[in-house]
Short mmCIF file of C-alpha atoms in Angstrom, two decimals:
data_model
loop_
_atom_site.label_atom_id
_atom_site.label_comp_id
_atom_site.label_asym_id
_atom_site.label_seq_id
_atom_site.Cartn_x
_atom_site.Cartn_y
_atom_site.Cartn_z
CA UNK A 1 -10.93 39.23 9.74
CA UNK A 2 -7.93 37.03 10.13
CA UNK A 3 -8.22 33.74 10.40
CA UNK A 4 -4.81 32.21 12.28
CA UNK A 5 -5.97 28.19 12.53
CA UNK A 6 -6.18 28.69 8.42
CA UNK A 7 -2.03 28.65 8.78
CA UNK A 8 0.41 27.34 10.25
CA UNK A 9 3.69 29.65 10.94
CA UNK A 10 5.85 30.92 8.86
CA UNK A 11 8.71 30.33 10.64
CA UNK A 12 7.75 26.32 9.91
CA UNK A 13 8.20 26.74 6.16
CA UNK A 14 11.07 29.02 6.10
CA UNK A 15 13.57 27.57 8.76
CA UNK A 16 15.01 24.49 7.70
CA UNK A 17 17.68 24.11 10.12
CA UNK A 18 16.12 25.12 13.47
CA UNK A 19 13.86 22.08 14.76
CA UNK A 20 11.25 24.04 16.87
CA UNK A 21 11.11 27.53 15.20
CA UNK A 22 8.69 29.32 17.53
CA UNK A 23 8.27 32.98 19.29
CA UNK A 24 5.90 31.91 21.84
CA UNK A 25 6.35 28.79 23.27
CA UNK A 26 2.72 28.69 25.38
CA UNK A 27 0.74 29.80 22.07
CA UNK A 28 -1.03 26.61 20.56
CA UNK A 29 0.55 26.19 16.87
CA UNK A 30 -0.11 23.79 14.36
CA UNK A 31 3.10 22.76 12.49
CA UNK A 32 1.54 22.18 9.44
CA UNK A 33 -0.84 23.67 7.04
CA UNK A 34 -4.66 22.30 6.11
CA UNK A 35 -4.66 19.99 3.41
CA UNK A 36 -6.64 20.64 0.21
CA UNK A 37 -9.21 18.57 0.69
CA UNK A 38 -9.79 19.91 4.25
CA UNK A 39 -10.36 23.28 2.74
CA UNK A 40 -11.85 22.48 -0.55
CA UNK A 41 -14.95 20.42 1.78
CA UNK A 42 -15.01 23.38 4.05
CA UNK A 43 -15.10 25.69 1.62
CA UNK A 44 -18.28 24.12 -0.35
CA UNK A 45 -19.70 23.61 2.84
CA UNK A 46 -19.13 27.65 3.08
CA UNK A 47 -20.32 28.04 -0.06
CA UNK A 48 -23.63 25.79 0.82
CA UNK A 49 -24.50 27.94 4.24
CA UNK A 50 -23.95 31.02 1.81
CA UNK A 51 -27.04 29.42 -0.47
CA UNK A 52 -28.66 28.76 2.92
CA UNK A 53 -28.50 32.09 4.44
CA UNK A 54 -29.64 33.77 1.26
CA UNK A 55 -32.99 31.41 1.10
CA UNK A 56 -32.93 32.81 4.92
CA UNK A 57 -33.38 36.58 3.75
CA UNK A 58 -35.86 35.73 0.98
CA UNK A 59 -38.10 33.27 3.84
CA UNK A 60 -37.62 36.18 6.14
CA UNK A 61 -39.02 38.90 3.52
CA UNK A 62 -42.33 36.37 2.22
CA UNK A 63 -43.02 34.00 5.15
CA UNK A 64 -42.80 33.58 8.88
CA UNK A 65 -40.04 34.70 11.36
CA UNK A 66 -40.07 31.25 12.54
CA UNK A 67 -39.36 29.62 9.50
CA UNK A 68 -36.55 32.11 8.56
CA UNK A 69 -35.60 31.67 12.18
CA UNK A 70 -34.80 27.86 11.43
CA UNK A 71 -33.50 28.44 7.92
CA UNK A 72 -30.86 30.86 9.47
CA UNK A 73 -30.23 28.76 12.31
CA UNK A 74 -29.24 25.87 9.72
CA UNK A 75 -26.87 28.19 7.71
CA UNK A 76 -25.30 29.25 10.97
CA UNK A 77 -24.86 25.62 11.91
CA UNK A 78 -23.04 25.02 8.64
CA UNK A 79 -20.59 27.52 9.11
CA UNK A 80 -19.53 26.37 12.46
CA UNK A 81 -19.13 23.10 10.79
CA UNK A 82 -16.62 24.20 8.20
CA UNK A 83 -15.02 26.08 10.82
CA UNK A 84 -14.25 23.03 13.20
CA UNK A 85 -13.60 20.91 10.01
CA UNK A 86 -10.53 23.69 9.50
CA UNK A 87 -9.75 23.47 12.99
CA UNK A 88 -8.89 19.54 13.09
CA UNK A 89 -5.82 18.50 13.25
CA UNK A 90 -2.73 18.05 15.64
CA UNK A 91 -1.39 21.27 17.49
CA UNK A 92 1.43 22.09 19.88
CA UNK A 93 2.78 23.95 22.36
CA UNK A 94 4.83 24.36 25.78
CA UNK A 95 1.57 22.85 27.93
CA UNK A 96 1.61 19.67 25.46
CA UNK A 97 0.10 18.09 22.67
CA UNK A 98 -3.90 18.72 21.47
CA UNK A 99 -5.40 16.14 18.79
CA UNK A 100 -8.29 18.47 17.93
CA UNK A 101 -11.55 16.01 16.03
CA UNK A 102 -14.23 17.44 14.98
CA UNK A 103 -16.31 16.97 17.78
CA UNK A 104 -14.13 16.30 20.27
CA UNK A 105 -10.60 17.43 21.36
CA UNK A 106 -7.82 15.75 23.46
CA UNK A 107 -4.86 17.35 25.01
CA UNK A 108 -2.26 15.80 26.66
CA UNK A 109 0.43 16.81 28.41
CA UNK A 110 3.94 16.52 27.53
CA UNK A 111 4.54 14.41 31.15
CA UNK A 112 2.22 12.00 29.92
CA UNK A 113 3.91 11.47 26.18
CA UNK A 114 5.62 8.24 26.65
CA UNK A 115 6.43 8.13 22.88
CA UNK A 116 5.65 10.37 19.32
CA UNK A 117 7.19 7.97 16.41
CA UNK A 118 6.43 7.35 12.89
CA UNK A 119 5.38 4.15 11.96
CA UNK A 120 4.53 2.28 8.47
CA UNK A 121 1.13 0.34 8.74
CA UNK A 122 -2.39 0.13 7.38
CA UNK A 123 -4.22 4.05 7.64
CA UNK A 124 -7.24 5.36 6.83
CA UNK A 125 -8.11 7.15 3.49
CA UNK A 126 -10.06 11.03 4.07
CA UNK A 127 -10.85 8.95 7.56
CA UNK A 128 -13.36 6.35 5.92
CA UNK A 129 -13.00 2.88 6.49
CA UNK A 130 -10.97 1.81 3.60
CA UNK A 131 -7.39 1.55 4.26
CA UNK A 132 -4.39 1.82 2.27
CA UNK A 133 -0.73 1.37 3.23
CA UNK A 134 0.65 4.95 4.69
CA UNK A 135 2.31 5.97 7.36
CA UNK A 136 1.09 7.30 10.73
CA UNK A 137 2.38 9.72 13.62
CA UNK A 138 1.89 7.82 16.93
CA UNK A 139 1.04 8.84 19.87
CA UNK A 140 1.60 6.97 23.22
CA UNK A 141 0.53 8.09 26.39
CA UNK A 142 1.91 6.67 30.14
CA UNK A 143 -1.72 6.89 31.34
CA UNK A 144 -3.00 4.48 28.95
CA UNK A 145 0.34 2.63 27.65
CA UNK A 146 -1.90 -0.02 25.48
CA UNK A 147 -3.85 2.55 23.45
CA UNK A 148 -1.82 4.62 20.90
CA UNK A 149 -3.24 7.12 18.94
CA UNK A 150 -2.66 8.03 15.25
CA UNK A 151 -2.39 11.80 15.29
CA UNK A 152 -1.41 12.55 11.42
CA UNK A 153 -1.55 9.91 8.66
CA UNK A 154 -0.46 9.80 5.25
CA UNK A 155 -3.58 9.64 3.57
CA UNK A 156 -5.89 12.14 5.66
CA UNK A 157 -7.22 15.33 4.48
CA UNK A 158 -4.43 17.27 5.06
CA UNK A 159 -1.92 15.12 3.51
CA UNK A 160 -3.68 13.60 0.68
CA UNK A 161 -2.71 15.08 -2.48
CA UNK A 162 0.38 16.61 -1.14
CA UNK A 163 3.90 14.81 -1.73
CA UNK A 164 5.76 12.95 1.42
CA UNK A 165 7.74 15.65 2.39
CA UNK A 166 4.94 17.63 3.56
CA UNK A 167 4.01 15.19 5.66
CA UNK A 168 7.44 14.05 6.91
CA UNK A 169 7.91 17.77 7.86
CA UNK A 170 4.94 17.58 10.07
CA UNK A 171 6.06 14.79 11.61
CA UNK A 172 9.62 15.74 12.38
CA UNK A 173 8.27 18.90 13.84
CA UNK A 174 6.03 16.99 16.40
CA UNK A 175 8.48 14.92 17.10
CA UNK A 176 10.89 17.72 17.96
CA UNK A 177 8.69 19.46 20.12
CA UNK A 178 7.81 15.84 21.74
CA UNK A 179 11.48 15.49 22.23
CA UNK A 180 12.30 18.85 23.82
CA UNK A 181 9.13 18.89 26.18
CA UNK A 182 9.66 15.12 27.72
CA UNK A 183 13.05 16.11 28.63
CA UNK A 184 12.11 18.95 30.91
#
């Protein structure tokens, strides 16, 4: 079964040149790919619900329905975790720009972008509250022109471990699609 939100494009790794390589401009993309600490938690998480669902089986075969019943439920609960934790992240498209958390998602439209810039300042590390000097990608909206919101930092779980290009390239390519979309 293929997965698409594990990847970004190909055409993001591969063209260099072109700022906003893309077939279909309404499909929601994400410009980058997950970092490795976004897929090494979901993937012991995975490997947890795996451990779950087999105690599942062996509750189902000696003990109650009902017990196995909430054992399974449990398992299935992690796996929908470790799916939305490889969902996260910033995507794009024609209709605008989607910040996608793990329990809650916020799309905007690219009429309401007043501004996508990267700044240097203060971020988060893996999102806890320690904070380390980074980068961020900024987001700021003509609805609420106080309130920016970081969108990709530095030091988050996709870009942790990787070198600054990876994230630079991420940023450009928001910023691209930011600056063709508030034109038209």
């Amino acid at each position: 079964m293929p997965l698409p939100f594990l990847t970004a494009d190909r055409a993001f790794d591969t063209a260099d040149d072109v700022a906003l390589p893309h077939d279909d401009r309404d499909r929601w993309r994400r410009p980058y790919r997950p970092g490795p600490w976004r897929v090494g938690a979901a993937a012991l998480l995975l490997l947890l619900a795996s451990f779950v669902l087999f105690a599942a089986v062996i509750i189902a075969a000696t003990a109650t329905p009902a017990s196995a019943g909430t054992v399974f439920a449990i398992a299935l609960v992690g796996v929908v975790c470790a799916l939305r934790l490889l969902r996260m992240g910033v995507w794009v498209s024609a209709r605008g720009l989607r910040h996608v958390g793990f329990v809650s998602t916020r799309t905007t439209a690219w009429d309401e972008v007043l501004s996508v810039r990267t700044v240097q300042q203060p971020v988060r590390w893996l999102g806890l509250p320690r904070t380390v000097q980074g980068q961020a990608l900024i987001l700021a909206r003509r609805a609420r022109s106080a309130e920016s919101l970081a969108l990709l930092t530095s030091h988050n779980a996709d870009f942790l471990g990787r070198d600054q290009l990876a994230f630079d390239r991420a940023a450009d390519t928001v910023e691209a699609w930011a600056a063709e979309y508030r034109r038209t």
